[in-house]
Amino acid sequence: MYHPTVARLTYRALLGRRRAAILFALPALLLIISAVIRVMTGADDETATTVLGGFALATMVPLIGVVAGTGAIGPEIDDGSVVYLLAKPIKRPTIIFTKLIVAIGVTVAFSAVPTLVAGYILNGNSQQIAVAYAAAAAVASIAYSAVFLLLGTVTRHAVVAGLVYALVWESLFGNLIPGARTLSIQQWSLALAQKIGAEGAISSDVGLPLALVLLIGVTVAATWFAGRKLRTLTLAGEE
């Protein structure tokens, strides 16, 4: 299910100059903000929760997911180079699964790891806040990568659609409208953070069992549908 050559090409595409600049910029901004806040206010659990929940998990993680998920396959479809990949004797699910693994790896590296470091800078992992949000960022990275990879296969405007979802639904509606929170990857991942953190330190609108089911379900469904869409692309190209 994993193809090293496809993975190498995908990594090369994702870590090109333009995307790499975005991938490095957001974590760098998080770390700078965290360091400035720590120097100005000292260690504070509430401040750490606000920064890690409000910026890292709600904004940085989905944006990096957009870059990695859509960038794993979207550009190849847009410029037509995916035809050369599909012409190789590689199973379509293998292509999708390999690209998903790469997208997850990149998203986790550029979101979960900086979130952990930022948490230690902000309050030294008091009440397990740093570890909790890093774990939430990691599981959210998996779901975001799958969803945005799917967008990359179904629309040529995947980045725009991903940004709308990440900034409007997750960051705006997901934080302001109670009903929307239960349909938010951010809230599902917060359920895990709530379990890991000290009692009362972090809250989520979704229970952990349901959150895990939804995270797994969305990831599997998005990956499966992306594989089916890639088969359709192959048939269209051959016709």
Short mmCIF file of C-alpha atoms in Angstrom, two decimals:
data_model
loop_
_atom_site.label_atom_id
_atom_site.label_comp_id
_atom_site.label_asym_id
_atom_site.label_seq_id
_atom_site.Cartn_x
_atom_site.Cartn_y
_atom_site.Cartn_z
CA MET A 1 0.00 0.00 0.00
CA TYR A 2 3.02 2.32 0.29
CA HIS A 3 5.12 3.20 -2.76
CA PRO A 4 8.56 4.76 -2.01
CA THR A 5 8.92 6.45 -5.40
CA VAL A 6 5.49 8.10 -5.16
CA ALA A 7 6.34 9.16 -1.62
CA ARG A 8 9.66 10.69 -2.67
CA LEU A 9 8.04 12.67 -5.49
CA THR A 10 5.28 13.86 -3.16
CA TYR A 11 7.74 14.99 -0.51
CA ARG A 12 9.69 16.86 -3.16
CA ALA A 13 6.53 18.61 -4.35
CA LEU A 14 5.38 19.53 -0.84
CA LEU A 15 8.75 20.81 0.32
CA GLY A 16 9.36 23.00 -2.71
CA ARG A 17 10.20 26.64 -2.16
CA ARG A 18 6.72 28.19 -2.06
CA ARG A 19 5.03 25.55 0.06
CA ALA A 20 8.02 25.16 2.35
CA ALA A 21 7.93 28.89 3.07
CA ILE A 22 4.31 28.61 4.23
CA LEU A 23 4.96 25.42 6.16
CA PHE A 24 7.85 27.00 8.08
CA ALA A 25 6.23 30.42 8.52
CA LEU A 26 3.22 29.36 10.59
CA PRO A 27 5.12 27.28 13.18
CA ALA A 28 7.77 29.99 13.40
CA LEU A 29 5.07 32.56 14.10
CA LEU A 30 3.58 30.34 16.81
CA LEU A 31 6.96 29.93 18.51
CA ILE A 32 7.71 33.64 18.32
CA ILE A 33 4.32 34.55 19.78
CA SER A 34 4.78 31.99 22.54
CA ALA A 35 8.24 33.26 23.43
CA VAL A 36 7.09 36.89 23.52
CA ILE A 37 4.09 36.04 25.70
CA ARG A 38 6.24 34.02 28.11
CA VAL A 39 8.72 36.88 28.47
CA MET A 40 5.96 39.48 28.97
CA THR A 41 3.54 37.58 31.21
CA GLY A 42 5.43 34.58 32.54
CA ALA A 43 4.05 31.04 32.71
CA ASP A 44 0.26 30.98 32.77
CA ASP A 45 -1.98 27.99 32.09
CA GLU A 46 -4.95 30.00 30.83
CA THR A 47 -2.77 31.94 28.40
CA ALA A 48 -1.20 28.70 27.15
CA THR A 49 -4.65 27.22 26.53
CA THR A 50 -5.75 30.34 24.67
CA VAL A 51 -2.71 30.40 22.39
CA LEU A 52 -2.56 26.67 21.72
CA GLY A 53 -6.30 26.32 21.27
CA GLY A 54 -7.02 29.60 19.53
CA PHE A 55 -4.05 29.85 17.19
CA ALA A 56 -2.24 26.50 16.99
CA LEU A 57 -5.16 24.06 16.84
CA ALA A 58 -7.86 26.31 15.39
CA THR A 59 -5.78 28.09 12.73
CA MET A 60 -2.27 26.74 12.19
CA VAL A 61 -3.10 23.01 12.04
CA PRO A 62 -5.91 23.26 9.44
CA LEU A 63 -3.93 25.73 7.31
CA ILE A 64 -0.92 23.42 7.23
CA GLY A 65 -3.32 20.59 6.47
CA VAL A 66 -4.60 22.55 3.48
CA VAL A 67 -1.09 23.08 2.14
CA ALA A 68 0.00 19.47 2.67
CA GLY A 69 -3.27 17.72 1.78
CA THR A 70 -4.12 19.61 -1.39
CA GLY A 71 -0.47 19.93 -2.38
CA ALA A 72 0.04 16.17 -2.26
CA ILE A 73 -2.00 15.62 -5.43
CA GLY A 74 -3.78 18.80 -6.53
CA PRO A 75 -0.95 20.35 -8.57
CA GLU A 76 -0.36 17.07 -10.44
CA ILE A 77 -4.01 16.99 -11.48
CA ASP A 78 -4.02 20.68 -12.41
CA ASP A 79 -0.96 20.51 -14.70
CA GLY A 80 -1.81 17.07 -16.11
CA SER A 81 1.35 15.37 -14.84
CA VAL A 82 -0.81 12.91 -12.89
CA VAL A 83 -1.35 11.12 -16.23
CA TYR A 84 2.27 9.93 -16.18
CA LEU A 85 1.84 8.62 -12.64
CA LEU A 86 -1.40 6.84 -13.49
CA ALA A 87 0.27 5.25 -16.52
CA LYS A 88 2.63 3.36 -14.19
CA PRO A 89 1.69 -0.12 -12.95
CA ILE A 90 0.75 1.19 -9.51
CA LYS A 91 -2.62 0.54 -7.92
CA ARG A 92 -4.71 3.67 -7.48
CA PRO A 93 -5.38 3.02 -3.76
CA THR A 94 -1.61 2.71 -3.30
CA ILE A 95 -1.10 6.15 -4.84
CA ILE A 96 -3.73 7.72 -2.60
CA PHE A 97 -2.55 5.93 0.54
CA THR A 98 1.08 6.86 -0.10
CA LYS A 99 0.22 10.50 -0.67
CA LEU A 100 -1.94 10.49 2.45
CA ILE A 101 0.92 9.12 4.56
CA VAL A 102 3.23 11.82 3.22
CA ALA A 103 0.65 14.55 3.83
CA ILE A 104 0.08 13.29 7.38
CA GLY A 105 3.81 13.17 8.07
CA VAL A 106 4.34 16.72 6.84
CA THR A 107 1.29 18.07 8.70
CA VAL A 108 2.26 16.41 11.97
CA ALA A 109 5.86 17.58 11.68
CA PHE A 110 4.89 21.18 11.02
CA SER A 111 1.96 21.40 13.43
CA ALA A 112 2.05 18.89 16.29
CA VAL A 113 5.76 19.25 17.02
CA PRO A 114 5.73 23.08 17.09
CA THR A 115 2.57 22.95 19.23
CA LEU A 116 4.38 20.78 21.76
CA VAL A 117 7.40 23.10 21.82
CA ALA A 118 5.17 26.18 22.10
CA GLY A 119 3.33 24.60 25.01
CA TYR A 120 6.56 24.01 26.89
CA ILE A 121 7.62 27.60 26.19
CA LEU A 122 4.31 29.00 27.44
CA ASN A 123 3.89 27.08 30.70
CA GLY A 124 6.38 24.20 30.84
CA ASN A 125 3.62 21.63 30.18
CA SER A 126 1.80 22.52 33.38
CA GLN A 127 -1.40 20.44 33.68
CA GLN A 128 -0.20 18.45 30.65
CA ILE A 129 -1.45 21.26 28.40
CA ALA A 130 1.46 21.10 25.95
CA VAL A 131 1.24 17.33 25.50
CA ALA A 132 -2.57 17.44 25.28
CA TYR A 133 -2.65 20.02 22.50
CA ALA A 134 0.21 18.33 20.65
CA ALA A 135 -1.73 15.05 20.68
CA ALA A 136 -4.84 16.88 19.50
CA ALA A 137 -2.85 18.49 16.70
CA ALA A 138 -1.50 15.08 15.66
CA VAL A 139 -4.90 13.37 15.40
CA ALA A 140 -6.40 16.44 13.72
CA SER A 141 -3.54 16.34 11.20
CA ILE A 142 -4.60 12.85 10.11
CA ALA A 143 -8.22 13.84 9.48
CA TYR A 144 -7.34 17.17 7.84
CA SER A 145 -4.84 15.49 5.53
CA ALA A 146 -7.45 12.99 4.36
CA VAL A 147 -10.16 15.63 3.85
CA PHE A 148 -7.90 18.04 1.97
CA LEU A 149 -6.37 15.25 -0.11
CA LEU A 150 -9.92 14.38 -1.16
CA LEU A 151 -10.54 18.02 -2.08
CA GLY A 152 -7.39 17.92 -4.19
CA THR A 153 -8.87 15.07 -6.23
CA VAL A 154 -12.40 16.42 -6.70
CA THR A 155 -11.86 20.09 -7.50
CA ARG A 156 -9.31 22.32 -9.18
CA HIS A 157 -10.05 24.93 -6.52
CA ALA A 158 -9.01 22.69 -3.66
CA VAL A 159 -6.91 25.33 -1.92
CA VAL A 160 -9.76 27.85 -1.95
CA ALA A 161 -12.24 25.24 -0.74
CA GLY A 162 -9.79 24.12 1.94
CA LEU A 163 -9.22 27.67 3.14
CA VAL A 164 -12.96 28.30 3.31
CA TYR A 165 -13.39 25.17 5.40
CA ALA A 166 -10.39 25.87 7.63
CA LEU A 167 -10.98 29.57 8.23
CA VAL A 168 -14.75 29.91 7.96
CA TRP A 169 -16.10 26.62 9.29
CA GLU A 170 -13.39 25.53 11.72
CA SER A 171 -12.11 28.88 12.99
CA LEU A 172 -15.29 30.99 12.77
CA PHE A 173 -18.42 28.85 12.93
CA GLY A 174 -16.70 26.10 14.90
CA ASN A 175 -15.89 28.55 17.68
CA LEU A 176 -19.04 30.69 17.65
CA ILE A 177 -21.98 28.41 16.78
CA PRO A 178 -22.65 25.61 19.31
CA GLY A 179 -24.23 23.23 16.78
CA ALA A 180 -21.34 23.57 14.35
CA ARG A 181 -18.84 22.59 17.00
CA THR A 182 -20.01 19.00 17.04
CA LEU A 183 -19.19 18.75 13.31
CA SER A 184 -15.69 20.16 13.65
CA ILE A 185 -12.42 18.23 13.41
CA GLN A 186 -11.03 20.77 15.85
CA GLN A 187 -13.61 19.82 18.51
CA TRP A 188 -13.11 16.11 17.89
CA SER A 189 -9.39 16.47 18.48
CA LEU A 190 -10.04 18.63 21.55
CA ALA A 191 -11.85 15.65 23.08
CA LEU A 192 -8.52 13.83 23.16
CA ALA A 193 -6.78 16.90 24.58
CA GLN A 194 -9.41 17.08 27.29
CA LYS A 195 -8.72 13.47 28.24
CA ILE A 196 -4.95 13.99 28.42
CA GLY A 197 -4.93 17.37 30.15
CA ALA A 198 -5.62 17.92 33.83
CA GLU A 199 -9.26 18.01 34.87
CA GLY A 200 -10.87 21.29 33.87
CA ALA A 201 -7.86 22.53 31.89
CA ILE A 202 -9.33 21.84 28.43
CA SER A 203 -12.91 21.38 27.31
CA SER A 204 -14.60 19.93 24.23
CA ASP A 205 -18.20 19.81 23.06
CA VAL A 206 -17.81 16.20 21.92
CA GLY A 207 -17.23 13.10 24.05
CA LEU A 208 -14.05 11.13 23.39
CA PRO A 209 -15.66 7.87 22.15
CA LEU A 210 -17.80 9.72 19.61
CA ALA A 211 -14.89 11.96 18.64
CA LEU A 212 -12.64 8.98 17.88
CA VAL A 213 -15.37 7.32 15.82
CA LEU A 214 -15.90 10.52 13.83
CA LEU A 215 -12.17 11.10 13.29
CA ILE A 216 -11.63 7.55 12.06
CA GLY A 217 -14.81 7.59 9.99
CA VAL A 218 -13.99 10.85 8.22
CA THR A 219 -10.41 9.77 7.54
CA VAL A 220 -11.40 6.39 6.12
CA ALA A 221 -14.31 7.78 4.10
CA ALA A 222 -12.28 10.62 2.60
CA THR A 223 -9.41 8.28 1.69
CA TRP A 224 -11.77 5.75 0.09
CA PHE A 225 -13.61 8.38 -1.91
CA ALA A 226 -10.33 9.92 -3.08
CA GLY A 227 -9.29 6.49 -4.37
CA ARG A 228 -12.55 6.14 -6.27
CA LYS A 229 -12.15 9.59 -7.77
CA LEU A 230 -8.64 8.72 -8.93
CA ARG A 231 -10.03 5.65 -10.71
CA THR A 232 -12.53 7.93 -12.47
CA LEU A 233 -9.71 10.22 -13.58
CA THR A 234 -7.91 7.22 -15.07
CA LEU A 235 -10.94 6.11 -17.03
CA ALA A 236 -11.56 9.65 -18.28
CA GLY A 237 -7.96 9.94 -19.42
CA GLU A 238 -8.07 6.64 -21.25
CA GLU A 239 -11.29 7.52 -23.00
#
